[in-house]
Short mmCIF file of C-alpha atoms in Angstrom, two decimals:
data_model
loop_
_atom_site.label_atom_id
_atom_site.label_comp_id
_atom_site.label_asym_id
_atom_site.label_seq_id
_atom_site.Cartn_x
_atom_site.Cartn_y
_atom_site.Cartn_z
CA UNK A 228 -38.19 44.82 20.88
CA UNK A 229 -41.41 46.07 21.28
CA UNK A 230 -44.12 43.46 22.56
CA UNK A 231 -47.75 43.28 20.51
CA UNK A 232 -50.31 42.68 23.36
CA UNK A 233 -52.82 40.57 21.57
CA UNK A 234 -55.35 40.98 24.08
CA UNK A 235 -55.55 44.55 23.60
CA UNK A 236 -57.63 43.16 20.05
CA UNK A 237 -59.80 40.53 21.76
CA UNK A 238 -62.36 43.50 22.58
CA UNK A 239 -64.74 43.28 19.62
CA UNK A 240 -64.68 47.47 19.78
CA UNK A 241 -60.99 47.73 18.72
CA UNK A 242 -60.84 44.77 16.91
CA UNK A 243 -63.44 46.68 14.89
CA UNK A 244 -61.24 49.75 13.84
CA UNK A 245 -58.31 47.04 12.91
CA UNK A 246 -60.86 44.80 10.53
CA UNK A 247 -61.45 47.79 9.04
CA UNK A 248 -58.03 48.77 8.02
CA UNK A 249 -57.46 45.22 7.03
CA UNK A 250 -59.98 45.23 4.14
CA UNK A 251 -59.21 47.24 1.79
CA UNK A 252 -55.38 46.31 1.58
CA UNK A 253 -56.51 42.33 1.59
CA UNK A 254 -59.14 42.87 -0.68
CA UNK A 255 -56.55 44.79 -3.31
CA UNK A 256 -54.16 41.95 -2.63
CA UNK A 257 -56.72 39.67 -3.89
CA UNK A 258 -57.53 41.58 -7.12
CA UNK A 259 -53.79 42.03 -8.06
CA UNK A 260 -53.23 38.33 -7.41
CA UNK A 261 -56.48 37.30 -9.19
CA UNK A 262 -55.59 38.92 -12.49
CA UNK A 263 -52.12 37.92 -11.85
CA UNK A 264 -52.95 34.17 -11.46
CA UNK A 265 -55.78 34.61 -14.32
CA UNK A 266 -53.66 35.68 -16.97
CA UNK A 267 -51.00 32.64 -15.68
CA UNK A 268 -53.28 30.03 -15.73
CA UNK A 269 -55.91 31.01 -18.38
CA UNK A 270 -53.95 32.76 -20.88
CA UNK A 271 -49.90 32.36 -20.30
CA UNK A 272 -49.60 28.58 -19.07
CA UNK A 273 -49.18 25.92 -22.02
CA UNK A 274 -51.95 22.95 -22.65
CA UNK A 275 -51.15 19.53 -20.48
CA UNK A 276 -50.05 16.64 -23.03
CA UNK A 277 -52.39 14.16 -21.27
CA UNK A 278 -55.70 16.32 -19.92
CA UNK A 279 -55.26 19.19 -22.91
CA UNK A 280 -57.19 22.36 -21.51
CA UNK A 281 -59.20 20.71 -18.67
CA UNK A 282 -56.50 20.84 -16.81
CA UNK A 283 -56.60 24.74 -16.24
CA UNK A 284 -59.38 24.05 -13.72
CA UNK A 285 -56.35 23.22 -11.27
CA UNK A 286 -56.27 27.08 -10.88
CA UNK A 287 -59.66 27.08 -9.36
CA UNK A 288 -60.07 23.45 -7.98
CA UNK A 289 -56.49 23.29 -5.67
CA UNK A 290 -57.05 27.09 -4.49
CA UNK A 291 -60.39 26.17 -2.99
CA UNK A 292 -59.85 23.18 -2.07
CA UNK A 293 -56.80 24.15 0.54
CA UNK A 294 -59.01 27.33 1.78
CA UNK A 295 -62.23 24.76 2.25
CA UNK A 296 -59.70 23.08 5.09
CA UNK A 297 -57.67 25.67 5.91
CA UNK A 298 -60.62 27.88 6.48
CA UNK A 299 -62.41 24.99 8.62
CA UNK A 300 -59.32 24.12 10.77
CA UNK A 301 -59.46 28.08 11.24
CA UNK A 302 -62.83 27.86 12.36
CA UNK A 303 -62.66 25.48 14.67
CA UNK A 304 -59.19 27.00 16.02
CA UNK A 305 -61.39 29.97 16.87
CA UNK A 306 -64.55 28.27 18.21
CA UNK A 307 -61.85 26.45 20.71
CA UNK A 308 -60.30 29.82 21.54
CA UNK A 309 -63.84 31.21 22.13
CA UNK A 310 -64.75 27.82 24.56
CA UNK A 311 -61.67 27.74 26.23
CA UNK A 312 -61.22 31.76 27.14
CA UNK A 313 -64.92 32.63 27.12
CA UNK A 314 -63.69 35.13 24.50
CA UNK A 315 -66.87 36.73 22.46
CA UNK A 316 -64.58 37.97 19.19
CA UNK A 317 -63.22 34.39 18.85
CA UNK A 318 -66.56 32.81 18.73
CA UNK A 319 -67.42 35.70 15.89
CA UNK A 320 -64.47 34.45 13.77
CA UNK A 321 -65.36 31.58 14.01
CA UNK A 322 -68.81 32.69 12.73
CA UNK A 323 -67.77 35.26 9.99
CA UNK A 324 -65.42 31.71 8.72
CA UNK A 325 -68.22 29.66 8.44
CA UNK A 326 -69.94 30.96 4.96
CA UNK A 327 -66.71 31.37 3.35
CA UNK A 328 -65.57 28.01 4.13
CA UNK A 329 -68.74 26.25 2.55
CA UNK A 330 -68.47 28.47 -0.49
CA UNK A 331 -64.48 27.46 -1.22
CA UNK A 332 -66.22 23.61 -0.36
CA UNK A 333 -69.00 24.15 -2.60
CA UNK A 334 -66.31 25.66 -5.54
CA UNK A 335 -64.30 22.57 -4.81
CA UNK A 336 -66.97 20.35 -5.48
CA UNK A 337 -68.37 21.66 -8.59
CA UNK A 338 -64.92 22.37 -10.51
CA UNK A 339 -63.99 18.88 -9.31
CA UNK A 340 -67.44 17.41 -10.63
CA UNK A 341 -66.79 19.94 -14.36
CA UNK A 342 -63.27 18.52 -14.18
CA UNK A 343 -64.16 14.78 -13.54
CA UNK A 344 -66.28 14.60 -16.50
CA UNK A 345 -63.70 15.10 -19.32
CA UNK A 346 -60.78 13.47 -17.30
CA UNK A 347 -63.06 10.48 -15.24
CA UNK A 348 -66.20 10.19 -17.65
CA UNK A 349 -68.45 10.88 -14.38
CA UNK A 350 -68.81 13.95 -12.43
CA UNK A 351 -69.21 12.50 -9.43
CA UNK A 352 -68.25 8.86 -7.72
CA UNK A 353 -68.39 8.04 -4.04
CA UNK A 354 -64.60 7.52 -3.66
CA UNK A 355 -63.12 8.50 -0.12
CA UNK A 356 -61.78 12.27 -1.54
CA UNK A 357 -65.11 13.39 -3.06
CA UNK A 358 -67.10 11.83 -0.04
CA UNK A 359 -64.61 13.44 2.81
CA UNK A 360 -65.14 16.69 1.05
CA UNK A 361 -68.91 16.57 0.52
CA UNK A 362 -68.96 15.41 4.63
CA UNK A 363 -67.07 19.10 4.68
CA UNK A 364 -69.76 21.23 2.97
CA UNK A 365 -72.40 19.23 5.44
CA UNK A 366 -70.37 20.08 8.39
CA UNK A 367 -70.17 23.66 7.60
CA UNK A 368 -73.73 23.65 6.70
CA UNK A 369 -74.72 21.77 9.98
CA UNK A 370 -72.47 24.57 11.34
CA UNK A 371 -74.55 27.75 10.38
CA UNK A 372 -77.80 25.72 10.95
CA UNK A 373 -76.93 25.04 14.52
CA UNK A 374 -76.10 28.69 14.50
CA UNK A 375 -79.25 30.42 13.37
CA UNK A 376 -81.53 27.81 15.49
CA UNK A 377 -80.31 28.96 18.77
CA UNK A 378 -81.76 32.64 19.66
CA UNK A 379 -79.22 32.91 22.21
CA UNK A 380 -75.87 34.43 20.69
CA UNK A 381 -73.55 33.09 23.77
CA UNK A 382 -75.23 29.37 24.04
CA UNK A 383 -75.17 29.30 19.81
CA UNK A 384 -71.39 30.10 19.86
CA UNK A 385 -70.83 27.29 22.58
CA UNK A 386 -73.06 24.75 20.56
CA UNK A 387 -71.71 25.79 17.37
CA UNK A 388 -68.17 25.57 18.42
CA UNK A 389 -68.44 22.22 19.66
CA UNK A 390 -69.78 21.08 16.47
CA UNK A 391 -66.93 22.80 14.45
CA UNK A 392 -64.30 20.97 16.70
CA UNK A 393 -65.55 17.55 16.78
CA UNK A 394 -66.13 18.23 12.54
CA UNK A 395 -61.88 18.62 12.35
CA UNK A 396 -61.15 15.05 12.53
CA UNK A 397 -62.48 15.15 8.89
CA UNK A 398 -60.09 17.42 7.83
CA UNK A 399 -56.96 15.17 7.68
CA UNK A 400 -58.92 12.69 6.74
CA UNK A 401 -59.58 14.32 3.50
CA UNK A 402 -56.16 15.17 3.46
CA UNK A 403 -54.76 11.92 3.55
CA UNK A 404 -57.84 10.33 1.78
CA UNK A 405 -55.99 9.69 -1.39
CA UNK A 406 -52.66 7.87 0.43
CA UNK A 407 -55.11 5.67 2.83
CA UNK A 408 -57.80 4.66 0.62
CA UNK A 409 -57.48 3.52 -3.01
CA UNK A 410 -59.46 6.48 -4.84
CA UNK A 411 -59.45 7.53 -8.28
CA UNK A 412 -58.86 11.21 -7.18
CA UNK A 413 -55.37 12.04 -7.81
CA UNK A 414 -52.64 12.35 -5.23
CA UNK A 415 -51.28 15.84 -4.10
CA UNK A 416 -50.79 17.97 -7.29
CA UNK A 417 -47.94 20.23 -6.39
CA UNK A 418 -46.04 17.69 -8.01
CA UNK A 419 -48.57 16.31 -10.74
CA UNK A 420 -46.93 17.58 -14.00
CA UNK A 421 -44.24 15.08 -15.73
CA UNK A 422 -42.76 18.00 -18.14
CA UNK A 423 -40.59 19.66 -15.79
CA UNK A 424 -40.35 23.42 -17.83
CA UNK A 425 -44.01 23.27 -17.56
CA UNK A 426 -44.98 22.59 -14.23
CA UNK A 427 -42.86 25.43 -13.22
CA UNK A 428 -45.34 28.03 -15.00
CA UNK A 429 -48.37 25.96 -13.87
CA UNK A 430 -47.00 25.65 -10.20
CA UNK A 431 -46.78 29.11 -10.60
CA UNK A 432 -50.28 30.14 -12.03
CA UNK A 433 -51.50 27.60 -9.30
CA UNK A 434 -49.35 29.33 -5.99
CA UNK A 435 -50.86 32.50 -7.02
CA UNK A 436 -54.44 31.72 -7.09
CA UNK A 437 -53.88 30.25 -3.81
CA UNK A 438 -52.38 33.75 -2.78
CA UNK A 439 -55.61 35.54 -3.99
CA UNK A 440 -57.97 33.04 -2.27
CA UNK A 441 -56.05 33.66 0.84
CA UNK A 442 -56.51 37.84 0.61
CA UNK A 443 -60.27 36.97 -0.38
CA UNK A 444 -60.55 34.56 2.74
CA UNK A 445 -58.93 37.82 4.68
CA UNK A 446 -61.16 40.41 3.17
CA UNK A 447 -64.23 39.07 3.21
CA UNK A 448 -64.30 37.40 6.94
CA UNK A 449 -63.13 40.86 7.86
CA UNK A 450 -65.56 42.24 6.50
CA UNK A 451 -68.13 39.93 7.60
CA UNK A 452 -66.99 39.77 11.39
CA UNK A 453 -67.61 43.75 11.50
CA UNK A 454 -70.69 43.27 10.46
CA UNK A 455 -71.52 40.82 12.96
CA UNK A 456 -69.61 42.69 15.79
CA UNK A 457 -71.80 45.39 14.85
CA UNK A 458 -74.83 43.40 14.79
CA UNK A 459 -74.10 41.55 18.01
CA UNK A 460 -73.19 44.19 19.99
CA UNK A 461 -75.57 47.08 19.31
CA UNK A 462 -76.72 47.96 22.71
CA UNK A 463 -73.15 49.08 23.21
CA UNK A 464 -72.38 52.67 23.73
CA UNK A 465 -69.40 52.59 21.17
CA UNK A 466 -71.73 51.13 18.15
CA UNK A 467 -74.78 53.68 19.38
CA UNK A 468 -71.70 56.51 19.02
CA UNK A 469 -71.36 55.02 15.13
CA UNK A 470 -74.74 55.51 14.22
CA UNK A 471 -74.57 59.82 13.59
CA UNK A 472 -72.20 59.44 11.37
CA UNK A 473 -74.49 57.38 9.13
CA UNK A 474 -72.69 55.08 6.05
CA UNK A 475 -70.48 52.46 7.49
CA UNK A 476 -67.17 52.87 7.50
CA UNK B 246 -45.38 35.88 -20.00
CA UNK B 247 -46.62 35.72 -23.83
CA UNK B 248 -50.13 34.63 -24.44
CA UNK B 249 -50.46 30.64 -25.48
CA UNK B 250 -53.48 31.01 -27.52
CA UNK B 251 -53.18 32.09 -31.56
CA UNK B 252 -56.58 33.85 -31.16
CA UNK B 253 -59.22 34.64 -28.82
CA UNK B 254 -61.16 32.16 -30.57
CA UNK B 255 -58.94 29.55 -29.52
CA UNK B 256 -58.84 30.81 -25.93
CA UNK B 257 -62.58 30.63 -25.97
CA UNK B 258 -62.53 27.53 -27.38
CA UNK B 259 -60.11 25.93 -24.69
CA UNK B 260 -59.38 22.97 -26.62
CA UNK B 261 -62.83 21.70 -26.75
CA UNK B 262 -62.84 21.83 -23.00
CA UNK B 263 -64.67 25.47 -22.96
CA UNK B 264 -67.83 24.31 -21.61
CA UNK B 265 -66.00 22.41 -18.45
CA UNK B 266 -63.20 25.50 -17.80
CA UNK B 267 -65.86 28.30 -18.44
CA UNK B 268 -68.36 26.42 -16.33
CA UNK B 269 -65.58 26.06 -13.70
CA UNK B 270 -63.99 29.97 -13.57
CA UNK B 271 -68.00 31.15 -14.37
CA UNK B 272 -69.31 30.10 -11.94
CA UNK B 273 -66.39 30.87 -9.48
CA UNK B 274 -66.95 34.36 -10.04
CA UNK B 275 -70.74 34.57 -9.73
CA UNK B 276 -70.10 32.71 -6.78
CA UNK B 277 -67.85 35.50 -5.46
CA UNK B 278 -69.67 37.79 -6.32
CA UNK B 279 -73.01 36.76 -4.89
CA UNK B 280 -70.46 36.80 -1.59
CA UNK B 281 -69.48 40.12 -1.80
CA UNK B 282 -73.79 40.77 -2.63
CA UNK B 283 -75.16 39.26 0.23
CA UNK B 284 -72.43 41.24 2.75
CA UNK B 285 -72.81 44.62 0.94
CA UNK B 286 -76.94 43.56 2.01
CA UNK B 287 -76.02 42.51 5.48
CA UNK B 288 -74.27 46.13 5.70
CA UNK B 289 -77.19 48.03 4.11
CA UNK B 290 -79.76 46.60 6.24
CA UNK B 291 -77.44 47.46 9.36
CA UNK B 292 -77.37 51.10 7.99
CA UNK B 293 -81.21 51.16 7.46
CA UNK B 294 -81.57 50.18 11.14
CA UNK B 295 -78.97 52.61 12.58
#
């Protein structure tokens, strides 16, 4: 058995050169998947006997609403690697996360708000789900705020990480929002269909979207922490030996 | 894997619900795509510099 030294990738220069491979292959996972879990949930999966169509915002809403955590507890898994080891690439994670993760919080908030109208009769109400989540999209904001106001790349990663791990108690929280407190968001949907030949379709349609969101996630915080590897660390002789052969990689 | 919908109409029309689904996978993808925008910028800009 042949043992992966993951330190080897901690250096921001070869970590580079892997991103890069990454990308393409995550970002063709997520168009495969995307169409897959389109056609599923859009054109494929039968109407719901109680919400008729609205329901197919499920395919949207419970994909981005896992990645908004997910992609959070990520973040502040790497900002703690970064404090803890002093390690540079983990604190740029942790920074190529951060835009991605208030987008899929953003996306969760506005299909919930398009799906609470026809279901609720309100797009919004301040019950512990919504609020939890909309505490999300101002952590992640506060997040790249704290970032960009600090000139100093090394003390902005060290303020900024300390934000994104104190900002993960929310995370369960939202989680478990709808068991603690009496809210008039659903509970967890895996299970939310009553017509058992259907859910199986719509878990489907619903699993797969997930899938694409993930290769997305992948693909496009690859992509962005190359760009910021490149951006941070262009007084170093690797990135100045990029720069004759011109286009990006 | 055969299509629900009798028409396209009908799949446009989600049930009535058009407006909320549409607005919901609409503006998804613009949001996805203004994304994928903003780092193709970020890369251009790095390229202009270089």
């Amino acid at each position: 058995m042949t043992r992966i030294n993951w330190f080897y990738y901690a250096a921001p220069a070869r970590f580079y050169g892997l991103a890069g491979k990454l990308v393409p292959w995550c970002a063709a996972a997520a168009v495969v998947l995307g169409l897959w879990g389109l056609w599923i949930g859009l054109v494929v999966a039968p109407t719901d006997f109680q919400q008729r169509d609205s329901y197919r915002i499920i395919f949207i809403h419970v994909p981005a609403s896992w990645m908004s955590m997910v992609l959070y507890v990520a973040m502040a898994f790497w900002s703690a690697i970064g404090l803890i080891f002093n390690a540079r690439l983990a604190a740029m994670l942790a920074q190529a996360i951060a835009p991605t993760g208030a987008l899929m919080t953003f996306l969760s908030l506005w299909t919930g708000a398009l799906w609470g109208k026809p279901t609720w009769g309100t797009w919004w109400v301040w019950d512990a789900r919504l609020t939890s989540e909309l505490l999300l999209l101002f952590l992640y904001i506060g997040y790249m705020s704290l970032r960009a106001a600090i000139d100093d790349e090394r003390r902005a990663d060290r303020a900024s990480a300390v934000l994104a791990i104190v900002g993960v108690v929310n995370v369960p929280i939202i989680y478990f929002s709808v068991q603690w407190w009496n809210t008039l968001h659903q509970g967890a949907s895996v299970s939310v269909s009553k017509a058992p030949t259907m859910a199986a379709i719509m878990l489907q349609g619903m699993l797969v979207m997930a899938l694409a969101m993930w290769a997305y996630a992948f693909a496009v915080v690859f992509a962005r922490v190359r760009l910021i590897i490149r951006e941070r660390e262009q007084g170093a002789a690797w990135v100045r030996e990029l720069r004759p052969a011109g286009a990006l990689p | 894997m055969t299509p629900y919908w009798a028409s396209v109409s009908d799949f446009l029309a989600m049930g009535g619900y058009g407006l909320y689904v549409w607005g919901s996978f609409g503006v998804t993808a613009l949001a996805l795509a203004m994304e994928l925008a903003a780092l193709r910028a970020r890369r251009r800009q790095l390229e202009d510099e270089a």
